[in-house]
Amino acid sequence: MIFEETFEMWNGVTIPKLALGTWLIENANASDAVKNALEIGYRHIDTAQAYGNEAGVGDGIRRSGIPRAEIFITSKVAAERKSYEAARTSIDNSLKQSGLDYLDLMLIHCPQPWSEYHQSKNHYLEENRQVWRAMGEAYQAGKLRAIGVSNFEESDLENIFSDCSVKPMVNQILVHIAHTPMELIRYCQKKDILVEAYSPIAHGDALHNPMIQKMAQKYKVSVAQLCIQYILQLCLVALPKTESPDHMRENATLAFEITDTDMKRLYQLQN
C-alpha cells in the first residue's frame, strides 16, 4: 500500500511518499477533506499559512480519531514573512491555529514574496537566513520535527548553507510531466535534501494532454494516476490536491509501474 511507503530524511524522520495537498481548499471545507483523507488511509497532509486553512486541517485531524503520532503534517512560513521575528511568531501562530503541539515539517514557502517571484532579482538572501534561524530554533525546541524550503533554486539553497547549523531536509518544488527540473532535483539529492513535487498533475493541464492520455490508456489507469506514479518513480514525494474522496482513493491506487522507456518518453515531454 502506498500509504505505508515512506522516505527517510537526513535527520532520520520518515515522511510518507504520498500526501494530500490542501492548496485552494477553503478553511470551512478543510476539516472534512482532511478527515476523509485520513479515513481513506492518507497519513501526510500538506498545508501552509498562505492557504488560510490550518485551523480546518487541525480540526480534521482531531475529528478523524487517528493518533497524532501517526500523521505527518507540513505547513509553510508565508513568503512575505522575511524577518526572524515575523517567522518566529508565525510558527507559533501556525501551532495555535492548527491546535497542534508540533508540526512534522515547516518550510519557507518561497525565497521571495509572491508578488516578486520570478519578477525580481532580489532573492532576499539575508532575510531568508533570518527566517531559517527562526526555524532552526523552533526545530531545536521540538516545535518542528523537520525543516526545509519550497521553490528554492540552487543559489537560494547555497545561501542557506552559508550560515546555518541545521541544513534543509526538504525542498518542495513544482514538478510534473512536461516540467521536470532534473538539474535542481539532482543537486538536492546530492545534498541529501528530499524533493517534494507539488501540482504533480500540472494544475490539471495534464488531464488534457493527448500524449499523456494515450500513455495512461496503455497502463489502464487515469491520467492523474500516471502523473503521480511518474513522480514517485523519480523518488520524490507526491502532493496531489483534491477535496473529492473518490479522487483521493483513485490517486492512491497505484498498482502499476511505468517502464524505463516510458519514463524517458514522459520526461522528454518538456514545455
Coordinates of C-alpha atoms in Angstrom, one line a residue:
M1 CA 0.0 0.0 0.0
I2 CA 1.3 3.4 -1.0
F3 CA 0.1 4.8 2.4
E4 CA 2.7 2.7 4.1
E5 CA 5.6 3.7 1.9
T6 CA 8.0 6.4 3.3
F7 CA 11.2 8.2 2.6
E8 CA 13.7 9.0 5.3
M9 CA 15.1 12.5 5.7
W10 CA 18.7 13.0 6.6
N11 CA 17.8 13.6 10.3
G12 CA 16.1 10.1 10.5
V13 CA 12.5 11.3 10.4
T14 CA 10.3 9.4 8.0
I15 CA 7.8 11.0 5.7
P16 CA 5.0 9.3 3.7
K17 CA 5.6 9.3 -0.1
L18 CA 2.0 10.4 -0.9
A19 CA 0.3 13.4 0.7
L20 CA -2.9 15.3 0.4
G21 CA -2.3 18.8 -0.8
T22 CA -4.7 21.4 0.6
W23 CA -3.9 24.4 -1.6
L24 CA -7.2 26.2 -2.6
I25 CA -9.3 24.2 -0.1
E26 CA -11.3 26.7 1.9
N27 CA -10.9 26.6 5.6
A28 CA -14.5 25.7 6.0
N29 CA -14.1 22.6 3.8
A30 CA -10.6 21.6 5.0
S31 CA -11.8 19.7 8.1
D32 CA -14.0 17.3 6.1
A33 CA -11.3 16.9 3.4
V34 CA -8.6 16.0 5.9
K35 CA -10.9 13.7 7.9
N36 CA -12.0 11.9 4.7
A37 CA -8.3 11.6 3.6
L38 CA -7.2 10.1 6.9
E39 CA -10.1 7.7 6.9
I40 CA -9.2 6.5 3.4
G41 CA -5.6 5.9 4.6
Y42 CA -3.6 9.1 3.9
R43 CA -1.1 9.9 6.7
H44 CA 0.5 13.0 5.2
I45 CA -1.3 16.3 5.0
D46 CA 0.3 19.5 3.4
T47 CA -0.9 22.9 4.3
A48 CA 0.5 26.5 4.6
Q49 CA 0.0 29.7 6.4
A50 CA -0.9 31.3 3.0
Y51 CA -3.7 28.7 2.4
G52 CA -5.6 30.1 5.3
N53 CA -6.8 26.6 6.3
E54 CA -4.5 25.5 9.1
A55 CA -7.4 25.6 11.6
G56 CA -9.6 23.4 9.4
V57 CA -6.7 21.0 8.9
G58 CA -6.2 20.7 12.6
D59 CA -9.9 20.2 13.2
G60 CA -10.0 17.4 10.6
I61 CA -7.1 15.6 12.3
R62 CA -8.8 15.7 15.7
R63 CA -12.2 14.6 14.2
S64 CA -10.5 11.6 12.4
G65 CA -9.6 9.9 15.7
I66 CA -6.3 8.9 14.2
P67 CA -3.5 9.2 16.7
R68 CA -1.5 12.4 16.1
A69 CA 1.8 10.4 16.1
E70 CA 0.6 8.5 13.0
I71 CA 0.0 11.7 10.9
F72 CA 2.7 13.8 9.2
I73 CA 1.7 17.5 8.9
T74 CA 3.5 20.1 6.9
S75 CA 3.0 23.8 6.9
K76 CA 4.9 26.7 5.5
V77 CA 6.1 30.2 6.7
A78 CA 4.4 32.7 4.4
A79 CA 6.6 34.0 1.6
E80 CA 6.1 37.6 2.8
R81 CA 7.4 36.9 6.3
K82 CA 11.1 37.8 5.8
S83 CA 12.4 38.6 9.2
Y84 CA 13.5 36.5 12.2
E85 CA 10.7 37.9 14.4
A86 CA 8.0 37.5 11.8
A87 CA 9.0 33.9 11.1
R88 CA 9.3 33.0 14.8
T89 CA 5.9 34.5 15.6
S90 CA 4.3 32.8 12.5
I91 CA 5.5 29.4 13.5
D92 CA 3.9 29.8 17.0
N93 CA 0.7 31.1 15.3
S94 CA 0.6 28.0 13.0
L95 CA 0.7 25.8 16.0
K96 CA -2.1 27.9 17.6
Q97 CA -4.2 27.9 14.5
S98 CA -4.0 24.2 13.9
G99 CA -4.3 23.3 17.6
L100 CA -1.2 21.1 17.4
D101 CA 1.6 20.7 19.8
Y102 CA 4.2 20.3 17.0
L103 CA 4.4 20.2 13.2
D104 CA 6.3 17.4 11.4
L105 CA 7.7 19.8 8.8
M106 CA 7.8 23.5 8.3
L107 CA 9.1 25.1 5.1
I108 CA 10.0 28.6 3.9
H109 CA 7.2 28.9 1.3
C110 CA 9.3 30.9 -1.3
P111 CA 12.6 32.7 -1.4
Q112 CA 10.8 35.9 -2.5
P113 CA 7.4 37.4 -1.6
W114 CA 4.9 36.1 -4.1
S115 CA 4.5 39.5 -5.8
E116 CA 8.1 39.3 -6.7
Y117 CA 8.5 35.6 -7.5
H118 CA 10.3 35.3 -10.9
Q119 CA 9.9 39.1 -11.3
S120 CA 12.7 40.4 -9.2
K121 CA 16.4 39.8 -8.9
N122 CA 16.3 40.3 -5.2
H123 CA 16.3 36.9 -3.6
Y124 CA 16.2 38.2 0.0
L125 CA 19.4 36.4 0.9
E126 CA 19.9 37.9 4.4
E127 CA 16.2 37.9 5.1
N128 CA 16.0 34.2 4.3
R129 CA 18.9 33.4 6.6
Q130 CA 17.0 35.2 9.4
V131 CA 13.9 33.1 8.7
W132 CA 16.0 30.0 8.6
R133 CA 17.4 30.9 12.0
A134 CA 13.9 31.2 13.5
M135 CA 13.0 27.8 12.0
G136 CA 16.2 26.2 13.3
E137 CA 15.4 27.4 16.8
A138 CA 11.9 26.0 16.6
Y139 CA 13.3 22.7 15.4
Q140 CA 15.8 22.6 18.2
A141 CA 13.0 23.4 20.7
G142 CA 10.9 20.4 19.4
K143 CA 8.1 22.5 17.8
L144 CA 9.1 21.1 14.4
R145 CA 10.4 17.6 13.6
A146 CA 12.0 18.8 10.3
I147 CA 12.5 22.0 8.4
G148 CA 13.0 22.8 4.8
V149 CA 12.2 25.2 1.9
S150 CA 10.0 25.5 -1.1
N151 CA 10.5 27.0 -4.5
F152 CA 14.3 27.4 -3.8
E153 CA 16.8 27.3 -6.6
E154 CA 20.4 26.2 -6.1
S155 CA 21.6 29.7 -5.3
D156 CA 18.9 30.1 -2.7
L157 CA 19.9 26.9 -1.1
E158 CA 23.6 27.8 -1.2
N159 CA 22.7 31.0 0.7
I160 CA 21.2 28.9 3.5
F161 CA 24.2 26.6 3.6
S162 CA 26.5 29.6 4.0
D163 CA 25.2 30.3 7.5
C164 CA 23.2 27.5 9.2
S165 CA 23.6 25.0 11.9
V166 CA 20.9 22.7 10.5
K167 CA 20.7 22.2 6.8
P168 CA 17.4 21.9 4.9
M169 CA 15.8 18.4 4.9
V170 CA 13.3 19.2 2.1
N171 CA 12.8 21.4 -1.0
Q172 CA 9.2 21.4 -2.2
I173 CA 9.1 22.5 -5.9
L174 CA 6.9 22.4 -9.0
V175 CA 7.4 19.0 -10.7
H176 CA 5.2 17.3 -13.2
I177 CA 5.3 15.6 -16.6
A178 CA 6.4 18.3 -19.1
H179 CA 8.2 20.2 -16.3
T180 CA 10.9 18.1 -14.6
P181 CA 13.8 20.3 -13.4
M182 CA 16.2 17.4 -13.2
E183 CA 19.3 19.6 -12.6
L184 CA 17.8 21.0 -9.4
I185 CA 16.4 17.7 -8.4
R186 CA 19.8 16.0 -8.7
Y187 CA 21.5 18.9 -6.9
C188 CA 19.1 18.5 -3.9
Q189 CA 19.5 14.7 -3.8
K190 CA 23.3 15.1 -3.8
K191 CA 22.9 17.4 -0.8
D192 CA 20.6 14.9 1.0
I193 CA 17.6 17.2 0.5
L194 CA 14.4 15.3 -0.2
V195 CA 12.4 16.8 -3.1
E196 CA 8.6 17.1 -2.9
A197 CA 6.6 17.7 -6.0
Y198 CA 3.6 20.0 -5.8
S199 CA 1.0 20.1 -8.6
P200 CA 2.0 16.7 -10.0
I201 CA -1.0 16.9 -12.4
A202 CA 0.3 20.2 -13.8
H203 CA -2.6 22.3 -12.2
G204 CA -4.9 20.0 -14.2
D205 CA -3.3 20.7 -17.6
A206 CA -2.0 17.1 -17.8
L207 CA -5.6 15.8 -18.0
H208 CA -5.9 17.4 -21.5
N209 CA -2.6 16.3 -22.9
P210 CA -3.1 13.7 -25.7
M211 CA 0.2 12.0 -25.3
I212 CA -0.3 11.6 -21.5
Q213 CA -3.8 10.4 -22.1
K214 CA -2.6 7.8 -24.5
M215 CA 0.1 6.6 -22.1
A216 CA -2.5 6.4 -19.3
Q217 CA -4.7 4.3 -21.5
K218 CA -1.8 1.9 -22.2
Y219 CA -1.4 1.2 -18.5
K220 CA -5.2 1.2 -17.9
V221 CA -5.0 4.0 -15.4
S222 CA -6.2 7.5 -15.1
V223 CA -4.1 10.5 -16.2
A224 CA -3.8 11.5 -12.5
Q225 CA -2.6 8.1 -11.5
L226 CA 0.0 8.1 -14.3
C227 CA 1.2 11.6 -13.2
I228 CA 1.5 10.6 -9.6
Q229 CA 3.3 7.4 -10.4
Y230 CA 5.8 9.3 -12.5
I231 CA 6.6 11.5 -9.5
L232 CA 7.1 8.5 -7.2
Q233 CA 9.4 6.7 -9.7
L234 CA 11.6 9.8 -9.6
C235 CA 11.9 9.2 -5.9
L236 CA 10.0 12.3 -5.0
V237 CA 7.1 12.9 -2.6
A238 CA 3.9 13.5 -4.5
L239 CA 1.4 16.2 -3.3
P240 CA -1.8 15.9 -5.3
K241 CA -4.6 18.1 -4.1
T242 CA -8.3 17.3 -4.1
E243 CA -11.4 17.6 -1.9
S244 CA -13.1 14.6 -3.5
P245 CA -12.9 11.3 -1.6
D246 CA -13.3 9.4 -4.9
H247 CA -10.2 11.2 -6.3
M248 CA -8.3 10.7 -3.1
R249 CA -8.9 6.9 -3.5
E250 CA -8.0 7.0 -7.2
N251 CA -4.8 8.9 -6.5
A252 CA -3.7 6.3 -4.0
T253 CA -4.5 3.3 -6.3
L254 CA -1.1 2.8 -7.9
A255 CA -0.6 -0.9 -8.5
F256 CA 1.5 -0.5 -11.7
E257 CA 5.0 0.6 -12.7
I258 CA 6.0 2.8 -15.6
T259 CA 8.7 1.2 -17.8
D260 CA 12.1 2.9 -18.1
T261 CA 11.4 3.6 -21.7
D262 CA 8.1 5.3 -21.0
M263 CA 9.6 7.2 -18.1
K264 CA 12.1 8.7 -20.6
R265 CA 9.3 9.5 -23.0
L266 CA 7.4 11.3 -20.3
Y267 CA 10.5 13.2 -19.1
Q268 CA 11.2 14.3 -22.7
L269 CA 7.8 15.8 -23.0
Q270 CA 9.1 19.2 -21.7
N271 CA 7.4 22.5 -22.0

